[in-house]
mmCIF file of C-alpha atoms in Angstrom:
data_model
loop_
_atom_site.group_PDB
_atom_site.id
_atom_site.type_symbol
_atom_site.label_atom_id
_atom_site.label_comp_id
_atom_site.label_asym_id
_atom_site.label_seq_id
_atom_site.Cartn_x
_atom_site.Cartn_y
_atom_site.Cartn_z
ATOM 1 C CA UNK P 19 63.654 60.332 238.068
ATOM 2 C CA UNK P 20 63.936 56.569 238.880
ATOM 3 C CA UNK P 21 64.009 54.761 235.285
ATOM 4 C CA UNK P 22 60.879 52.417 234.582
ATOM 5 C CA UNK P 23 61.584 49.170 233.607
ATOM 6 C CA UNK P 24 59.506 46.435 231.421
ATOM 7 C CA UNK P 25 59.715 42.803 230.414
ATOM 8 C CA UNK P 26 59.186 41.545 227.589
ATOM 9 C CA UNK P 27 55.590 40.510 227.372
ATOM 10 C CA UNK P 28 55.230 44.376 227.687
ATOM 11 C CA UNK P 29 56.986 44.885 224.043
ATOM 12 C CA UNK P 30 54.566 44.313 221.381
ATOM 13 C CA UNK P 31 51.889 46.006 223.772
ATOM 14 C CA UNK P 32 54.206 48.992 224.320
ATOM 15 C CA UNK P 33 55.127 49.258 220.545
ATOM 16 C CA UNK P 34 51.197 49.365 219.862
ATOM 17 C CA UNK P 35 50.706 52.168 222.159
ATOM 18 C CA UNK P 36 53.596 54.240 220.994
ATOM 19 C CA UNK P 37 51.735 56.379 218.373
ATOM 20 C CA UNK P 38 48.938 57.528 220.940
ATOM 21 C CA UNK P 39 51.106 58.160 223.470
ATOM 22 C CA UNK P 40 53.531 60.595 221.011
ATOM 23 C CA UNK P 41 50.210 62.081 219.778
ATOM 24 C CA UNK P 42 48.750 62.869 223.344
ATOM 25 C CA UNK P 43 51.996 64.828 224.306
ATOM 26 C CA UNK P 44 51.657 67.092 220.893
ATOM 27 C CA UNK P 45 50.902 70.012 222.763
ATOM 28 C CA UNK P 46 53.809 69.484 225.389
ATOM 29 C CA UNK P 47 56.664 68.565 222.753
ATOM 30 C CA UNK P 48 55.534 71.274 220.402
ATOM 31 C CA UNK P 49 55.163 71.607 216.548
ATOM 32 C CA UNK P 50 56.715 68.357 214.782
ATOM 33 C CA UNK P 51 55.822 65.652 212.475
ATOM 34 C CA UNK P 52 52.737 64.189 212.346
ATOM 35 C CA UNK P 53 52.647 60.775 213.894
ATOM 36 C CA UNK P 54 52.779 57.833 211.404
ATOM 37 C CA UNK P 55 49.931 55.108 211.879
ATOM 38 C CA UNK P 56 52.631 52.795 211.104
ATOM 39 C CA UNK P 57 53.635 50.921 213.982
ATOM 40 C CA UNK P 58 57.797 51.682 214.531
ATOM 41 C CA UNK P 59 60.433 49.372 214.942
ATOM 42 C CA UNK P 60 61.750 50.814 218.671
ATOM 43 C CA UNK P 61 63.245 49.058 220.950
ATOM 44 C CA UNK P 62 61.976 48.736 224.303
ATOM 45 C CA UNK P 63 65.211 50.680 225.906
ATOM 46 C CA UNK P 64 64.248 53.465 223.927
ATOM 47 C CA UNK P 65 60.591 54.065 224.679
ATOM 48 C CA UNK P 66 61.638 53.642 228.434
ATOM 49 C CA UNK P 67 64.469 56.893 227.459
ATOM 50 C CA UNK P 68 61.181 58.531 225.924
ATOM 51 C CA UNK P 69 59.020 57.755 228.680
ATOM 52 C CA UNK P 70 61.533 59.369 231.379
ATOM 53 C CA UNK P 71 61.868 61.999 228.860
ATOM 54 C CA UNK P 72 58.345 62.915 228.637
ATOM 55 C CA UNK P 73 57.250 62.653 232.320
ATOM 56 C CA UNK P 74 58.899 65.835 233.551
ATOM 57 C CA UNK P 75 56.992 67.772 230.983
ATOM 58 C CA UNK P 76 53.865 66.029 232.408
ATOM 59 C CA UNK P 77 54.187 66.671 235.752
ATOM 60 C CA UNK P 78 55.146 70.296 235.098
ATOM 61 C CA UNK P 79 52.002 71.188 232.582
ATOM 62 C CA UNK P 80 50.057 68.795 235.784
ATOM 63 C CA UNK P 81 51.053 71.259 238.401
ATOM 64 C CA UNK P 82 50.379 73.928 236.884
ATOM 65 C CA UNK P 83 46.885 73.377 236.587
ATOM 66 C CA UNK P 84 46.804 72.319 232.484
ATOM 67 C CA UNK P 85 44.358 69.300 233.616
ATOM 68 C CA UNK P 86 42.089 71.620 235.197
ATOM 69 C CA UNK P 87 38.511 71.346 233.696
ATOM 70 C CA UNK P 88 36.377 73.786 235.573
ATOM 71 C CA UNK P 89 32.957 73.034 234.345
ATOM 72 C CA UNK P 90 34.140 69.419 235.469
ATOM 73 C CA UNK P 91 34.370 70.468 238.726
ATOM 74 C CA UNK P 92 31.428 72.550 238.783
ATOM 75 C CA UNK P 93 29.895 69.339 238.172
ATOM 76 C CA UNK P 94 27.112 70.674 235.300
ATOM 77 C CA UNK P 95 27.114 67.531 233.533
ATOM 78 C CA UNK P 96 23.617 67.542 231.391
ATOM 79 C CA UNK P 97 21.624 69.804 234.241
ATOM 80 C CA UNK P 98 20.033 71.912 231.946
ATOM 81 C CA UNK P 99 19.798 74.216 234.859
ATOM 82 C CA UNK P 100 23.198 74.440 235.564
ATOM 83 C CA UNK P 101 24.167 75.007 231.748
ATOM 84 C CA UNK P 102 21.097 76.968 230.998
ATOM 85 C CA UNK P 103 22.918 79.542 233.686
ATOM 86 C CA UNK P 104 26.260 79.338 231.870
ATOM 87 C CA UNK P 105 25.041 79.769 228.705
ATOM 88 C CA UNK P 106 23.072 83.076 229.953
ATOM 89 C CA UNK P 107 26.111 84.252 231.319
ATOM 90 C CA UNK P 108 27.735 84.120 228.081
ATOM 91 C CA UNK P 109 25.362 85.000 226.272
ATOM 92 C CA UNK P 110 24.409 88.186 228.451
ATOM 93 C CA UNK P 111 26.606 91.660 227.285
ATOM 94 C CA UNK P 112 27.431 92.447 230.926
ATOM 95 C CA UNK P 113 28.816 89.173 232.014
ATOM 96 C CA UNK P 114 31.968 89.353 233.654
ATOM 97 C CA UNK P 115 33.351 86.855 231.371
ATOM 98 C CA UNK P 116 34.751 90.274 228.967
ATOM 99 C CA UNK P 117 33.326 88.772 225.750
ATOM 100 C CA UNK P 118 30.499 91.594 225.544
ATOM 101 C CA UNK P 119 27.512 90.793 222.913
ATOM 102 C CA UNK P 120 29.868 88.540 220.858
ATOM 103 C CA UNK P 121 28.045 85.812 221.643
ATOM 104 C CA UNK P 122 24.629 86.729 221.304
ATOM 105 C CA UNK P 123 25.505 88.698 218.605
ATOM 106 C CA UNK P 124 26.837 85.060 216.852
ATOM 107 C CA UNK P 125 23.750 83.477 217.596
ATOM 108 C CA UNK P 126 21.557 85.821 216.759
ATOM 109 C CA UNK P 127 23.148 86.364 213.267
ATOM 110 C CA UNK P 128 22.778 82.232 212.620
ATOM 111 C CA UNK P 129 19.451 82.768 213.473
ATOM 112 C CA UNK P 130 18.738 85.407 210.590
ATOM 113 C CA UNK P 131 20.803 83.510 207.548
ATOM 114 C CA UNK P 132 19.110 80.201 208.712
ATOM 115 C CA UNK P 133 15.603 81.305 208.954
ATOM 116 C CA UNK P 134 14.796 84.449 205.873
ATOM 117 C CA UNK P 135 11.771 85.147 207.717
ATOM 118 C CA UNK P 136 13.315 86.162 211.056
ATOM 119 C CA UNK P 137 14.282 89.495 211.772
ATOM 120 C CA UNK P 138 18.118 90.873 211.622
ATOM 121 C CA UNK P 139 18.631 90.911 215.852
ATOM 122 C CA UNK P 140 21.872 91.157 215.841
ATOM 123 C CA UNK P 141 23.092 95.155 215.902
ATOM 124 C CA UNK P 142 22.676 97.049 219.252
ATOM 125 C CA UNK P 143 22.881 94.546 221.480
ATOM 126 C CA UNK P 144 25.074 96.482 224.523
ATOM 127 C CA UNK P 145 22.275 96.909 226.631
ATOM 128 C CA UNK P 146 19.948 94.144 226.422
ATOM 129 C CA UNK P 147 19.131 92.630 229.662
ATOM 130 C CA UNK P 148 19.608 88.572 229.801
ATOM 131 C CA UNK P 149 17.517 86.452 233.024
ATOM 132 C CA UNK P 150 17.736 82.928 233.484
ATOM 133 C CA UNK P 151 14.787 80.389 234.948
ATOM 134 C CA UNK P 152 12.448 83.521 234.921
ATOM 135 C CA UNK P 153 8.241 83.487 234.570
ATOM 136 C CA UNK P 154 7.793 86.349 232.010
ATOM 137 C CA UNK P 155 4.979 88.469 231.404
ATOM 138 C CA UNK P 156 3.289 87.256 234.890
ATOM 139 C CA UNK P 157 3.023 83.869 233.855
ATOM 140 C CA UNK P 158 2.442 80.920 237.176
ATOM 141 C CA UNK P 159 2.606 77.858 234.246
ATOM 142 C CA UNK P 160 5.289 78.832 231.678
ATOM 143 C CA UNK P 161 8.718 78.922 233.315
ATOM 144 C CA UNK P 162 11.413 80.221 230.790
ATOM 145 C CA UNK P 163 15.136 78.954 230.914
ATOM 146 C CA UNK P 164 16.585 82.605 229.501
ATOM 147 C CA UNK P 165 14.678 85.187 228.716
ATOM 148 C CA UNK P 166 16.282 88.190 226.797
ATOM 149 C CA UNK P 167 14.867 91.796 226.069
ATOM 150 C CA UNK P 168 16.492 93.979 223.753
ATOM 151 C CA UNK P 169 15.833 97.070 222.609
ATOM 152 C CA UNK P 170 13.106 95.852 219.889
ATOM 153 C CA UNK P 171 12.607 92.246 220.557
ATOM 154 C CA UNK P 172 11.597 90.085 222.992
ATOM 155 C CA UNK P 173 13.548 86.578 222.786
ATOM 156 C CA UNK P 174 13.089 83.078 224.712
ATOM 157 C CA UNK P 175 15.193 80.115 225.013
ATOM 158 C CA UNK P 176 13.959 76.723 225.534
ATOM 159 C CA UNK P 177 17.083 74.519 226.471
ATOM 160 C CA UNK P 178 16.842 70.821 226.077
ATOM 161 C CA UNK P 179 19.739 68.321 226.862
ATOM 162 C CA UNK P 180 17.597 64.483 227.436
ATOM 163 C CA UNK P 181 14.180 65.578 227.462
ATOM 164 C CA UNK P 182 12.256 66.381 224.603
ATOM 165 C CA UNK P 183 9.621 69.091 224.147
ATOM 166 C CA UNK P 184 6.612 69.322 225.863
ATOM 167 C CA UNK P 185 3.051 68.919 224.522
ATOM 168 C CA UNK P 186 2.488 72.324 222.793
ATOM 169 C CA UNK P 187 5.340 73.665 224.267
ATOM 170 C CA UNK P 188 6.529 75.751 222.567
ATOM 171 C CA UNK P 189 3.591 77.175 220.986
ATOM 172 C CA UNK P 190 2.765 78.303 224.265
ATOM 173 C CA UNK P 191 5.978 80.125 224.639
ATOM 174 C CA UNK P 192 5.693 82.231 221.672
ATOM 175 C CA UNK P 193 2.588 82.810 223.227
ATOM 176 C CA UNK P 194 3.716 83.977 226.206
ATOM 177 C CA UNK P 195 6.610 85.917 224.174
ATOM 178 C CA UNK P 196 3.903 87.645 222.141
ATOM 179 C CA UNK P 197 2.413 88.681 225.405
ATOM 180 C CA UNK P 198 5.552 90.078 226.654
ATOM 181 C CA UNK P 199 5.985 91.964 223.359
ATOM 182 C CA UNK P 200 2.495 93.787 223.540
ATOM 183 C CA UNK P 201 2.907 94.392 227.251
ATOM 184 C CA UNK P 202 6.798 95.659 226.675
ATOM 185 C CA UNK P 203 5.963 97.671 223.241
ATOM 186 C CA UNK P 204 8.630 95.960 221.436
ATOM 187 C CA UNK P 205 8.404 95.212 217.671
ATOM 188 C CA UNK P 206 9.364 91.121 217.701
ATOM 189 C CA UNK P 207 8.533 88.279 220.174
ATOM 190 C CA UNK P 208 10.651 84.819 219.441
ATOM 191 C CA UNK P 209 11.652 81.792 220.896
ATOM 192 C CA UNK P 210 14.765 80.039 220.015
ATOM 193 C CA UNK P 211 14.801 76.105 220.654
ATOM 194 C CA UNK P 212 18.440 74.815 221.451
ATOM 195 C CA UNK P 213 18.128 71.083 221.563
ATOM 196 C CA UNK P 214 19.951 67.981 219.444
ATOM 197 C CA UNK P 215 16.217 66.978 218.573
ATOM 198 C CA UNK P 216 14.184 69.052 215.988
ATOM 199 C CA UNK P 217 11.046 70.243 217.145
ATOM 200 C CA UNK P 218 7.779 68.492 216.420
ATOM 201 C CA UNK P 219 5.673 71.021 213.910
ATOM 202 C CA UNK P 220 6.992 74.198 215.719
ATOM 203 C CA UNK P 221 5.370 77.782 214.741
ATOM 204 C CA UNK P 222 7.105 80.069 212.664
ATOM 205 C CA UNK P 223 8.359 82.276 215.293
ATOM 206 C CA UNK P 224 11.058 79.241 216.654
ATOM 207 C CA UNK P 225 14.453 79.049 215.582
ATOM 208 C CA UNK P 226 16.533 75.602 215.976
ATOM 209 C CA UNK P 227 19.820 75.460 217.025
ATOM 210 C CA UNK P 228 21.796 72.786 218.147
ATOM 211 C CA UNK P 229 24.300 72.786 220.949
ATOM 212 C CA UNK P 230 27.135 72.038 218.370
ATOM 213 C CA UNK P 231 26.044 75.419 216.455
ATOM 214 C CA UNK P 232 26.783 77.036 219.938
ATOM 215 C CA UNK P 233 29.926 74.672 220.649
ATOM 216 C CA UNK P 234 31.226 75.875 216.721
ATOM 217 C CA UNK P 235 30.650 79.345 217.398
ATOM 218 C CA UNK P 236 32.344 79.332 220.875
ATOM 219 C CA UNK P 237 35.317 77.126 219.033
ATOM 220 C CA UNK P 238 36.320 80.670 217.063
ATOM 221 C CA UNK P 239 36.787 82.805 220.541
ATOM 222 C CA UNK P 240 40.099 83.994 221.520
ATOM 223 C CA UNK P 241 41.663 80.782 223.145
ATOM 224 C CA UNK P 242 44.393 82.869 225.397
ATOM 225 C CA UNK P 243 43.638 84.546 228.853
ATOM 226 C CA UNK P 244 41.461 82.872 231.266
ATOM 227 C CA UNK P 245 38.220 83.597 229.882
ATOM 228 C CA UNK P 246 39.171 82.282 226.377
ATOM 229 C CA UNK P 247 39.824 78.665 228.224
ATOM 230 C CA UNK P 248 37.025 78.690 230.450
ATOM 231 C CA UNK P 249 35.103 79.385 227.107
ATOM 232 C CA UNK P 250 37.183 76.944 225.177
ATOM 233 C CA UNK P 251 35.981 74.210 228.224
ATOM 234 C CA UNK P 252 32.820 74.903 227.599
ATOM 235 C CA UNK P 253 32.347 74.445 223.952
ATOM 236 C CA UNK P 254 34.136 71.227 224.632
ATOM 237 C CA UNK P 255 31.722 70.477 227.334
ATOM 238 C CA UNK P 256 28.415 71.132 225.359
ATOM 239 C CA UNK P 257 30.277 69.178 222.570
ATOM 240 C CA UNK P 258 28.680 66.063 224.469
ATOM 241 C CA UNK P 259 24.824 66.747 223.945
ATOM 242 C CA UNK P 260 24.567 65.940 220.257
#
């Protein structure tokens, strides 16, 4: 590799830049010390030795793919659409990301300890069916971003990323969940509001959770195989909307 070379004005700047640069390369060098915030006394001829050094392991973790972000490249952003339709994947049992009801089974479970008077949904969950962007229950005005049956509940999610909630909103989900709950014969009907924004007055039947409760939850999935980093992504990605 062809050896980089600086002048002088570059010192001080290069000496300043030093401990970010060792502590962005953590994960390439391996375990060692933690970076001091103390600026060192190296020479320039020395960081240029590091540099060439370091660059091989760059390009190496670069080609094979390390910098790949896919939900990047998806492009999803803050489309609630297009993460509404993630999150159902991950959230349904029978996704083909291998993680079964782990995650609903999480959220569901965060639900219960923060909110006494909700029921304990989070046992048999295998075969509970997960639908995204649906109108439940025959509804033309109420357009739900996941709906989820289980065996003895009926459950809604109302994703919000920028907007806020509209007038009544969700009121007239639970509502419409009730309805789906008589029609269905199951025992609860509930809407879960996922949103950095509390609810204005919301009825008892809502649960809030924020997308860094989901982003904390995904955090503790297995990190290895290519579903744990596609997950990983994610809860890095939602990271953003709070």
């Amino acid at each position: 590799m062809n050896s980089v070379n600086f002048g002088t004005d570059d010192d001080m700047a290069l000496c300043r830049r030093l401990p970010s640069l060792l502590d962005s390369i953590r994960a390439l060098l391996g375990a060692h010390d933690p970076v001091s915030s103390v600026v060192p006394d190296v020479l320039p001829d020395r960081i240029v030795e590091l540099t060439n050094m370091i660059m091989p392991l760059h390009n190496q973790a670069w080609a094979r793919g390390d910098a790949i972000d896919i939900w990047d490249v998806a492009g999803l952003k803050s489309n609630e659409g297009r993460n509404s339709a993630v999150l159902g994947w991950l959230l349904d049992p029978k996704g083909t990301h291998g993680w079964g009801a782990r995650l609903l089974r999480d959220v569901l479970r965060l639900a219960g300890d923060r909110y006494p008077h909700w029921p304990r949904l989070d046992k048999d969950l295998d075969h509970v069916s997960v639908v995204t962007e649906c109108w439940p229950a025959g509804s033309t005005t109420e357009r739900v971003d996941i709906a989820i049956d289980g065996d003895d509940f009926v459950l809604f999610i109302e994703i919000k990323i920028q907007a806020r909630e509209g007038e009544q909103q969700l009121a007239r989900y639970v509502k419409v969940a009730e309805a789906k709950r008589q029609i269905t014969g199951k025992q609860h009907g509930l809407v879960l509001y996922l949103s950095a924004i509390a609810p204005v007055n919301p009825p008892e039947e809502v649960a809030l959770m924020t997308w860094r409760d989901v982003a904390d939850i995904l955090a503790r999935f297995p990190k290895s195989g290519f579903n744990g980093v596609i997950t990983q992504q994610f809860a890095q990605h939602i990271q953003k909307f709070y």
